[in-house]
Coordinates of C-alpha atoms and ligand atoms in Angstrom, one line a residue:
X18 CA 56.8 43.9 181.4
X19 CA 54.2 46.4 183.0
X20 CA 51.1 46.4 184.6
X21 CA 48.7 47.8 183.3
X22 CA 46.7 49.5 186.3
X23 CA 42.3 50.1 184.7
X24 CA 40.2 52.1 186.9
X25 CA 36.9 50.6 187.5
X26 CA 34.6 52.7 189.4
X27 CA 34.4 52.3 192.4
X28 CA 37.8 54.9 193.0
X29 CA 38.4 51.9 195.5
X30 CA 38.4 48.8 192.7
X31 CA 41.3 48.7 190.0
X32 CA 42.0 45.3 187.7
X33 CA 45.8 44.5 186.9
X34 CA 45.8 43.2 183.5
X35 CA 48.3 40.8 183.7
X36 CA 50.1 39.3 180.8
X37 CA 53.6 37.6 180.0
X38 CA 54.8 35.2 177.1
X39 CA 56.9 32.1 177.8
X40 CA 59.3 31.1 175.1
X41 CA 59.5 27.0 174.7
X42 CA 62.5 25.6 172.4
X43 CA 63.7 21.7 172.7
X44 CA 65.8 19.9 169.9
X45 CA 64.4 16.5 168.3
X46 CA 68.2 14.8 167.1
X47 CA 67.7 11.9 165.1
X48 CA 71.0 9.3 166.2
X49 CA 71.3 5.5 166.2
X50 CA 73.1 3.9 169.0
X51 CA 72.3 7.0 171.5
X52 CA 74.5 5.3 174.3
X53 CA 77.1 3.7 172.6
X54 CA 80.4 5.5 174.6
X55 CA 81.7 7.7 171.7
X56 CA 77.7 8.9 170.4
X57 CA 78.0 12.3 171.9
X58 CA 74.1 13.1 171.3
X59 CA 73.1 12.1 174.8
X60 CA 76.0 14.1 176.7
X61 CA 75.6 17.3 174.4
X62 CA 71.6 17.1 175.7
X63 CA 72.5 17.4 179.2
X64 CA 74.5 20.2 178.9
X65 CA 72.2 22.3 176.5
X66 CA 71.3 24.4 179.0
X67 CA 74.0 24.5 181.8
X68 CA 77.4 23.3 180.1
X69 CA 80.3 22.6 183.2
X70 CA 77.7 21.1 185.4
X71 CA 77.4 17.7 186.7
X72 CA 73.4 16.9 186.0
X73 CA 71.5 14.2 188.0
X74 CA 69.3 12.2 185.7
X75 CA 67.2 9.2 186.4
X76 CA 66.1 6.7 183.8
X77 CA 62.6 4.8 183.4
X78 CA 63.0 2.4 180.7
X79 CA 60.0 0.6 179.2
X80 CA 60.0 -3.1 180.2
X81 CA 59.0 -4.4 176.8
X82 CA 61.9 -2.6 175.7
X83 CA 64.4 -3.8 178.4
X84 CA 63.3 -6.9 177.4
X85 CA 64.4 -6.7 173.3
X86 CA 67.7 -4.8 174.3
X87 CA 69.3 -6.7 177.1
X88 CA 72.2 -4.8 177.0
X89 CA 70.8 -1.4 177.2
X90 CA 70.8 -0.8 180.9
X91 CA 74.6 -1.8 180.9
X92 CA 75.2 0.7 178.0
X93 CA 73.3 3.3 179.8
X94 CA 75.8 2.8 183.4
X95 CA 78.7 2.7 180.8
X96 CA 77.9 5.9 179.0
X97 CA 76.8 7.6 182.3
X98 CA 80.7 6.4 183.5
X99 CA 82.2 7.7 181.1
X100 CA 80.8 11.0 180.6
X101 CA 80.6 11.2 184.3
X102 CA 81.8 15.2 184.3
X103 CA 78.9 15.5 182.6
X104 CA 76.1 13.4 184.2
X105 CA 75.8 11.5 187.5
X106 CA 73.1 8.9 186.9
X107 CA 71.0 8.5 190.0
X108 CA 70.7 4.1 190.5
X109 CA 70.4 1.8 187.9
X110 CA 67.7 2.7 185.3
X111 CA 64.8 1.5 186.5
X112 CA 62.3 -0.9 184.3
X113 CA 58.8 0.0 184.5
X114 CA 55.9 -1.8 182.6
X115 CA 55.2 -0.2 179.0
X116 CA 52.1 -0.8 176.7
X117 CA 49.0 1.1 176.9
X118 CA 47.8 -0.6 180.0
X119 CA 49.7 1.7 181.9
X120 CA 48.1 4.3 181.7
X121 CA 45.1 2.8 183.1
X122 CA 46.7 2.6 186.2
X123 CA 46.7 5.5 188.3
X124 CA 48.6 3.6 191.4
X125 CA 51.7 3.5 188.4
X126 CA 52.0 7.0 188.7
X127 CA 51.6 7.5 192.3
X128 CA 54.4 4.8 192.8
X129 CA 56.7 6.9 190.1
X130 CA 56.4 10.5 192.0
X131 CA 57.2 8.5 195.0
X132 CA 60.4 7.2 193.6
X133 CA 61.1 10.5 192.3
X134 CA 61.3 11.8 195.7
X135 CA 63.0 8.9 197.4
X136 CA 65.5 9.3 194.9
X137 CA 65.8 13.6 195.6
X138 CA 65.0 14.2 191.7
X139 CA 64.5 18.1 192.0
X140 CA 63.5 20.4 188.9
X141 CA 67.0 21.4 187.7
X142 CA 67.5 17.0 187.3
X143 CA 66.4 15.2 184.3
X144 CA 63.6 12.0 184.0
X145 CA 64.5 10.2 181.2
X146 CA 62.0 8.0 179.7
X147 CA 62.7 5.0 176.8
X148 CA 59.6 3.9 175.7
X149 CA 56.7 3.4 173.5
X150 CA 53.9 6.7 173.1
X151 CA 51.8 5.1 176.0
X152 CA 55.3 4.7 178.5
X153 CA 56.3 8.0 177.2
X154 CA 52.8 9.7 177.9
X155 CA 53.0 8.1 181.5
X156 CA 56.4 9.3 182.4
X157 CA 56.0 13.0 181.1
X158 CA 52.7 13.2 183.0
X159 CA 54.7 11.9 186.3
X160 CA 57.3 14.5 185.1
X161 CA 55.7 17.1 184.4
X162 CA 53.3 16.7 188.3
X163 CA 55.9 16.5 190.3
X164 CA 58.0 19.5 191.9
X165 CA 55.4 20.8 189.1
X166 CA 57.8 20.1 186.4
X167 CA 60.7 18.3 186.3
X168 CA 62.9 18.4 182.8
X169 CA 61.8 15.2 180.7
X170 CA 64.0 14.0 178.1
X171 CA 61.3 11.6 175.8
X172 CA 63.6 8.9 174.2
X173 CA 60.5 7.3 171.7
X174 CA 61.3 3.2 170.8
X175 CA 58.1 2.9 168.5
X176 CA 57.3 4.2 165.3
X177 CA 54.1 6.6 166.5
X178 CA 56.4 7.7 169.0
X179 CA 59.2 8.7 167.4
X180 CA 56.9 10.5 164.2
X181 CA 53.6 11.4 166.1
X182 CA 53.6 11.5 169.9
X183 CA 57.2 11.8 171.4
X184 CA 58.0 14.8 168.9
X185 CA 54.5 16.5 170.4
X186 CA 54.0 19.0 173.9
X187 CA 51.2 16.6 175.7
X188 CA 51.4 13.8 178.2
X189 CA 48.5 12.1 179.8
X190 CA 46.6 8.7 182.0
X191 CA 43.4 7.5 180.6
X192 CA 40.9 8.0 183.5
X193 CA 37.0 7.1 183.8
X194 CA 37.0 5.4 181.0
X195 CA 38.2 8.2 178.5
X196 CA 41.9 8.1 176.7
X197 CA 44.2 11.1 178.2
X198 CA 41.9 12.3 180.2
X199 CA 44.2 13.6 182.9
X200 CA 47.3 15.0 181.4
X201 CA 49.4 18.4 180.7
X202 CA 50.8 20.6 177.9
X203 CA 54.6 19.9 179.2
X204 CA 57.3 20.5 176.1
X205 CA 60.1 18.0 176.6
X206 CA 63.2 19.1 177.5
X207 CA 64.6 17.6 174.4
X208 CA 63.7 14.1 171.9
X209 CA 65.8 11.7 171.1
X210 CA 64.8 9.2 168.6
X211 CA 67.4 6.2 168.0
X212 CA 66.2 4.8 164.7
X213 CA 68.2 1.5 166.3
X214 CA 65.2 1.0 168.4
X215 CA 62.7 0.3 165.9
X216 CA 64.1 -2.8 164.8
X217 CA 62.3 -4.6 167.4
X218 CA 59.2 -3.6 167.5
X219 CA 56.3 -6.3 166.7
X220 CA 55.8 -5.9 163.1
X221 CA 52.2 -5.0 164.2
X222 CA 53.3 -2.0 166.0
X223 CA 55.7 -1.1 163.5
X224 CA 52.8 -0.8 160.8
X225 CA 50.4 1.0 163.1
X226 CA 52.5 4.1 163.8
X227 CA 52.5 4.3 160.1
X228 CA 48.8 5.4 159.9
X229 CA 50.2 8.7 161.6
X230 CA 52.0 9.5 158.5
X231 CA 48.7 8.6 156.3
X232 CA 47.0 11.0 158.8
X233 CA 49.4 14.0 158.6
X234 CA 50.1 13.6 154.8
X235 CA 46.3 13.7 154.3
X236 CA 45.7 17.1 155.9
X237 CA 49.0 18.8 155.2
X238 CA 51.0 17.1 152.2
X239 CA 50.1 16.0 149.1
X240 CA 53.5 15.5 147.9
X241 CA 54.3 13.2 151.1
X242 CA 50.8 11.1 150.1
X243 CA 52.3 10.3 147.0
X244 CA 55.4 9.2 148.3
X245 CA 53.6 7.0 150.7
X246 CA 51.5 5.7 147.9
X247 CA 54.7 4.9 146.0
X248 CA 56.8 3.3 148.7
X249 CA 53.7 1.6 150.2
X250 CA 55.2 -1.5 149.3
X251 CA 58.7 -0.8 150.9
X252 CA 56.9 0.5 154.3
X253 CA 54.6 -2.7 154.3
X254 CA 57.9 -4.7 154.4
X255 CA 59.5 -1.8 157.1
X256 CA 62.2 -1.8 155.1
X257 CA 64.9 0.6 156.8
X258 CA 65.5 3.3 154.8
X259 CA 61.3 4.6 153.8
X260 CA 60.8 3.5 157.6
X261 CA 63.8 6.7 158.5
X262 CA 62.3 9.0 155.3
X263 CA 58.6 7.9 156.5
X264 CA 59.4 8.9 160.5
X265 CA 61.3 12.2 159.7
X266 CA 58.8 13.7 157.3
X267 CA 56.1 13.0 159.6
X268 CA 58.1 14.3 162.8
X269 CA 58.4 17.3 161.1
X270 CA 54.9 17.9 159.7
X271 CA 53.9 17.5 163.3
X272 CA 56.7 20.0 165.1
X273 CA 55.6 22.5 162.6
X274 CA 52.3 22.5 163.4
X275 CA 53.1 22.7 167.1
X276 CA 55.3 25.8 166.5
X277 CA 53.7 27.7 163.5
X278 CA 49.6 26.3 163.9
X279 CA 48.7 29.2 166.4
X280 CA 47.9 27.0 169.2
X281 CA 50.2 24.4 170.6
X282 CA 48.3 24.2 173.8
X283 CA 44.9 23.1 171.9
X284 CA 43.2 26.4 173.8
X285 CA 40.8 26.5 170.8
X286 CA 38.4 24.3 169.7
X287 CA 40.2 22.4 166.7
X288 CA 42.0 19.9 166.8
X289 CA 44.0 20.0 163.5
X290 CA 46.3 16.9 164.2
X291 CA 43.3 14.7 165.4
X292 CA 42.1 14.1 161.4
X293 CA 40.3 10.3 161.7
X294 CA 40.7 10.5 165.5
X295 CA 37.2 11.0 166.5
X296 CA 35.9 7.6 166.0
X297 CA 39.8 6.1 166.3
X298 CA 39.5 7.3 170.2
X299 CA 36.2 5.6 170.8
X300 CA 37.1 2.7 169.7
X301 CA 40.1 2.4 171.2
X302 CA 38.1 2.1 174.4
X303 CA 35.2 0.2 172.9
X304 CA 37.6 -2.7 172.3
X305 CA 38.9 -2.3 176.1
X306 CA 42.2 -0.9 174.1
X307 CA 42.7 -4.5 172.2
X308 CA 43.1 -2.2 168.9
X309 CA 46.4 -0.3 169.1
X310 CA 45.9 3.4 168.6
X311 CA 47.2 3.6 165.1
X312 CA 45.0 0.6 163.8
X313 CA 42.1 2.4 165.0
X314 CA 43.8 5.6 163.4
X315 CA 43.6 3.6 160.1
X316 CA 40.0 3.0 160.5
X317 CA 39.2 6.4 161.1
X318 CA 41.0 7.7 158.2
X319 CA 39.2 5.2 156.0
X320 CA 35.7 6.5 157.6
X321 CA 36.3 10.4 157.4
X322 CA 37.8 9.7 154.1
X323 CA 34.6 8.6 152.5
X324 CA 32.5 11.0 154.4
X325 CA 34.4 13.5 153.3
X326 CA 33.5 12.4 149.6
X327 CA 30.3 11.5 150.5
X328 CA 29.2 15.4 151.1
X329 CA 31.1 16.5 148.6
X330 CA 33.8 18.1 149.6
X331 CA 36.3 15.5 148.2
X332 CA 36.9 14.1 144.7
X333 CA 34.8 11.1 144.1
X334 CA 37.5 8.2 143.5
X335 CA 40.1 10.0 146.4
X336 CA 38.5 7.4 149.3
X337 CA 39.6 4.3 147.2
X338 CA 43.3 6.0 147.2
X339 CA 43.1 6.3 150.6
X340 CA 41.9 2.8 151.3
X341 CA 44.2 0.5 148.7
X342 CA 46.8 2.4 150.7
X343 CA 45.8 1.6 153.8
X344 CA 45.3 -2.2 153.0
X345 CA 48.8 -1.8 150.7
X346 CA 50.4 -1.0 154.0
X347 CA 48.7 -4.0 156.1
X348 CA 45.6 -3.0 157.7
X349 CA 42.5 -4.5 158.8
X350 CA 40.0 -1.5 158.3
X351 CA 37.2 -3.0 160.1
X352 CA 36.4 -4.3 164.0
X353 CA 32.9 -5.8 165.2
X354 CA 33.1 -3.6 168.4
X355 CA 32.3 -0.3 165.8
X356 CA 28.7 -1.8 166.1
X357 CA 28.1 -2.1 169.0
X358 CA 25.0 -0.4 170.7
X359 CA 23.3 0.6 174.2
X360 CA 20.1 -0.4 175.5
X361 CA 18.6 2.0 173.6
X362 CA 20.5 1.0 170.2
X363 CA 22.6 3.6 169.9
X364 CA 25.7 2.9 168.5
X365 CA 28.3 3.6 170.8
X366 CA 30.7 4.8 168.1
X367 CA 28.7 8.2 167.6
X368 CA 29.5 9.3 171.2
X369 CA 33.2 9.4 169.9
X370 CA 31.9 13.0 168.6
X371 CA 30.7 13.9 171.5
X372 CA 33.7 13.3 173.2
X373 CA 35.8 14.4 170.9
X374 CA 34.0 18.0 171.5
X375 CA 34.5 17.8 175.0
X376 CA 37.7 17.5 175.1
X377 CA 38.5 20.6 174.2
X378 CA 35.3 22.5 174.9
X379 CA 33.7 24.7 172.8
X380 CA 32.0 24.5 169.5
X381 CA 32.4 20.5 167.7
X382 CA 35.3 21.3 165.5
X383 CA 36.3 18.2 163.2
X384 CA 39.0 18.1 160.4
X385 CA 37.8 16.5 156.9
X386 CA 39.3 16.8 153.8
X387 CA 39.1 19.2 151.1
X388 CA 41.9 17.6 149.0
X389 CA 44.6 14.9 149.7
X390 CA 46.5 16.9 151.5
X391 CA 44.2 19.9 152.4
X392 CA 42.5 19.6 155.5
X393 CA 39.7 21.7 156.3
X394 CA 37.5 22.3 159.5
X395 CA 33.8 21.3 160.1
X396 CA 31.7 22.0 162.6
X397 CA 28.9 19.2 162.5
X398 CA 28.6 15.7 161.0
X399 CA 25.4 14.2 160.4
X400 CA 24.5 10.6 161.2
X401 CA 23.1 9.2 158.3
X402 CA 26.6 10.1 156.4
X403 CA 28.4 8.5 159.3
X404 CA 26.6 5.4 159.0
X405 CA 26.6 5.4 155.1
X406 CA 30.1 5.6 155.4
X407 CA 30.5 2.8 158.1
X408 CA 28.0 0.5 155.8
X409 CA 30.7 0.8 152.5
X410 CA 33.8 0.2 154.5
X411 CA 32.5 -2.8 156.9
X412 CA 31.0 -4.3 153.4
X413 CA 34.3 -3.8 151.7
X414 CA 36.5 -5.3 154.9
X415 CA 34.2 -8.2 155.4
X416 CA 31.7 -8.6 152.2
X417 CA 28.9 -7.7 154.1
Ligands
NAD513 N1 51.0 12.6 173.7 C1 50.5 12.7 172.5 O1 50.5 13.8 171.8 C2 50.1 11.4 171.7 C3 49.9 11.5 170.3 C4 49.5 10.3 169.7 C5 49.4 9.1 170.4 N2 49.6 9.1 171.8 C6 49.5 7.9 172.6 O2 50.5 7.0 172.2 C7 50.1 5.7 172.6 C8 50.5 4.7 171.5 O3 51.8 4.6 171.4 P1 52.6 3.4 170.7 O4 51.9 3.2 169.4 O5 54.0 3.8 170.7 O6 52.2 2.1 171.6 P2 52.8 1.5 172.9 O7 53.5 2.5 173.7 O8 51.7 0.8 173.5 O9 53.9 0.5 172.3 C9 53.5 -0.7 171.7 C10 54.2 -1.9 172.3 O10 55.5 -2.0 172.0 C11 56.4 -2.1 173.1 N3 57.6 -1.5 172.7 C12 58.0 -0.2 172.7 N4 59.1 0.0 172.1 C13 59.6 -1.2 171.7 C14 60.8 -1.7 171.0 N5 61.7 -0.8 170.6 N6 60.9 -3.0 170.9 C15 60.0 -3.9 171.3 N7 58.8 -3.5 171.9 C16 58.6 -2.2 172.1 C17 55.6 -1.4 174.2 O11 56.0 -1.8 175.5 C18 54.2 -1.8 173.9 O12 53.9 -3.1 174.4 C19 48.6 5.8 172.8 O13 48.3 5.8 174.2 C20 48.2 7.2 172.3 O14 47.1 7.7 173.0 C21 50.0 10.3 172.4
ZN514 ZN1 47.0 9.7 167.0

């Protein structure tokens, strides 16, 4: 690489245009039983990079998780054991609290640098982290803030995780009452996702993460909107094999985004994966995070849906698709806290936009849909539409 040395006048001032390119690549393997002693996913992983070396690794583990798969931490010593030329795990894995209320706890990820250091976890060691998308998001923010990076290996236990956020280059703490509002573009150092896990996830959380695949299908596949319309029944039930089809398809809609959208560090203004999430954000923290993150997902899509038919720019008849296959696949498309307003009466939802535009900066950039399965960008909304829309799906969920 060269600098590039510009003259400015005065003969005394010059600017270095400096520029250099960073290359990121980590593997997503798709395994069941990751740490049963002869699955040799989880060894190969360690030794991607350096192969003969012993690596160091410390393992967080979800507690909600721990507590469904008693066994795990034992599997994990054994497996460590007995690839122990490849991997010296550092203590016991360690159970930390998962759910989203963890990241609304900044003294959580002071307390996890801290044990990073007491346990001498330097950059060329791995954090491995078995969670849910709110754990995992903790973790890789601890990760990726201390010794400014350490490798994270994102193990995803929950349905969003594994097809949405674990397979994705962000981590992030809700702070000051936003979501994610202090995080990092950190690409793991590799994804595993153990389809094994699912199994014991709430059946709530299970259908949730399946509003990520509506989302994706929506603005990128139409062909994959179908098939969700057609196995709606199937997913509704989680049966096992559309649940693997249902996570993989997404997973991969979303990595190729990341890799061929122009921007995996979101330093534009769009946000092309966000499709429903304006409003789904907001309300999130209007109902002090009592919706889980895909149900308000569901709602959004529902809402942006009908706007987006509503001004014309999709099919009259393509909302009612949209929302008999969100209710096919179990969810309630409608919460009292969408309502409410300040002092003024402003309804708190419309600040969602807002937000949603500061987040990135620049000019309000929203996704809507030109087809199902064509995305396109906007770069207003107007009100009246909003609320329109809002009236027909509230009346639909709950008569009135
Ligand atoms: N970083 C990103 O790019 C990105 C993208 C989308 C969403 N997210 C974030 O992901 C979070 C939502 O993630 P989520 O839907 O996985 O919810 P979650 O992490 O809150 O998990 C749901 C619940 O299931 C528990 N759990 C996890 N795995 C389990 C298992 N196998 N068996 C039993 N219980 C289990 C968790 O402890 C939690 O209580 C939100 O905070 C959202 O903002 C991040
Ligand atoms: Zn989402």
């Amino acid at each position: 690489m060269e600098l590039v040395r510009k003259t400015v006048s005065p003969d005394s001032e010059a600017v270095y245009e400096q520029a250099f390119a960073v290359r990121y690549d980590f593997p997503v393997y798709f395994t069941e039983h990751l740490f049963a002693r002869d699955n040799p996913v989880f060894r190969q992983v360690m030794q991607r990079k350096e192969a003969g070396k012993r690596h160091r690794l410390v393992v967080f583990v979800d507690s909600n998780v721990s507590s469904s798969w008693p066994t795990l931490s034992h599997d994990i010593v054994t497996y460590a054991e007995a690839h122990g030329d490849a991997m010296e795990l550092v203590g016991k894995p360690e159970i930390v609290p998962g759910g989203e209320h963890v990241k609304n706890d900044p003294a959580l990820v002071t307390s996890l640098q801290k044990r990073l250091v007491e346990l001498n976890i330097d950059r060329h060691s791995y954090v491995v982290g078995i969670g849910g998308g709110a754990f995992l998001d903790l973790v890789g923010f601890v990760a990726a803030t201390t010794h400014r990076g350490i490798r994270h290996i994102r193990v995803p236990t929950t349905v969003l995780a594994q097809n949405d956020s674990g397979v994705g280059v962000k981590n992030g703490v809700n702070a000051f009452g936003m979501k994610n509002l202090l995080g990092s573009f950190a690409p793991p150092f590799a994804v595993l996702n153990d389809a094994a896990f699912i199994r014991t996830l709430h059946a709530r959380d299970k259908i949730a993460g399946i509003a990520e695949a509506v989302k994706v299908s929506l603005i990128r596949d139409g062909k994959f909107f179908n098939w969700l319309e057609a196995n709606a029944g199937a997913l509704h039930e989680c049966e096992q094999e559309a649940m693997s089809h249902m996570i993989r398809r997404c997973a991969e809609l979303h990595m190729h985004q990341i890799a061929h959208g122009g921007d995996p560090f979101e330093s534009g203004s769009a946000r092309p994966l966000d499709y429903g999430h304006w409003s789904a954000h907001k309300l999130e923290a209007l109902t002090a995070h009592e919706i889980r993150h895909g149900e308000a997902v569901a709602i959004g899509l529902a809402l942006d849906t009908r706007y987006s038919v509503q001004i014309g720019m999709l099919p009259a008849g393509s909302e009612e698709r949209v929302y008999k296959l969100l209710k096919k696949l179990g969810f309630y498309l409608w919460h009292p806290a969408m309502e409410t307003r300040d002092e003024q009466g402003r309804l708190l939802l419309l600040r969602g936009i807002e937000e949603f535009r500061e987040h990135l900066g620049g000019e309000l950039t929203i996704t809507l849909l030109r087809d199902l399965g064509r995305g396109e960008e906007v770069h207003q909304m107007d009100t009246n539409e909003i609320l329109h829309a809002m009236t027909w799906l509230r009346r639909k969920e709950t008569g009135q």
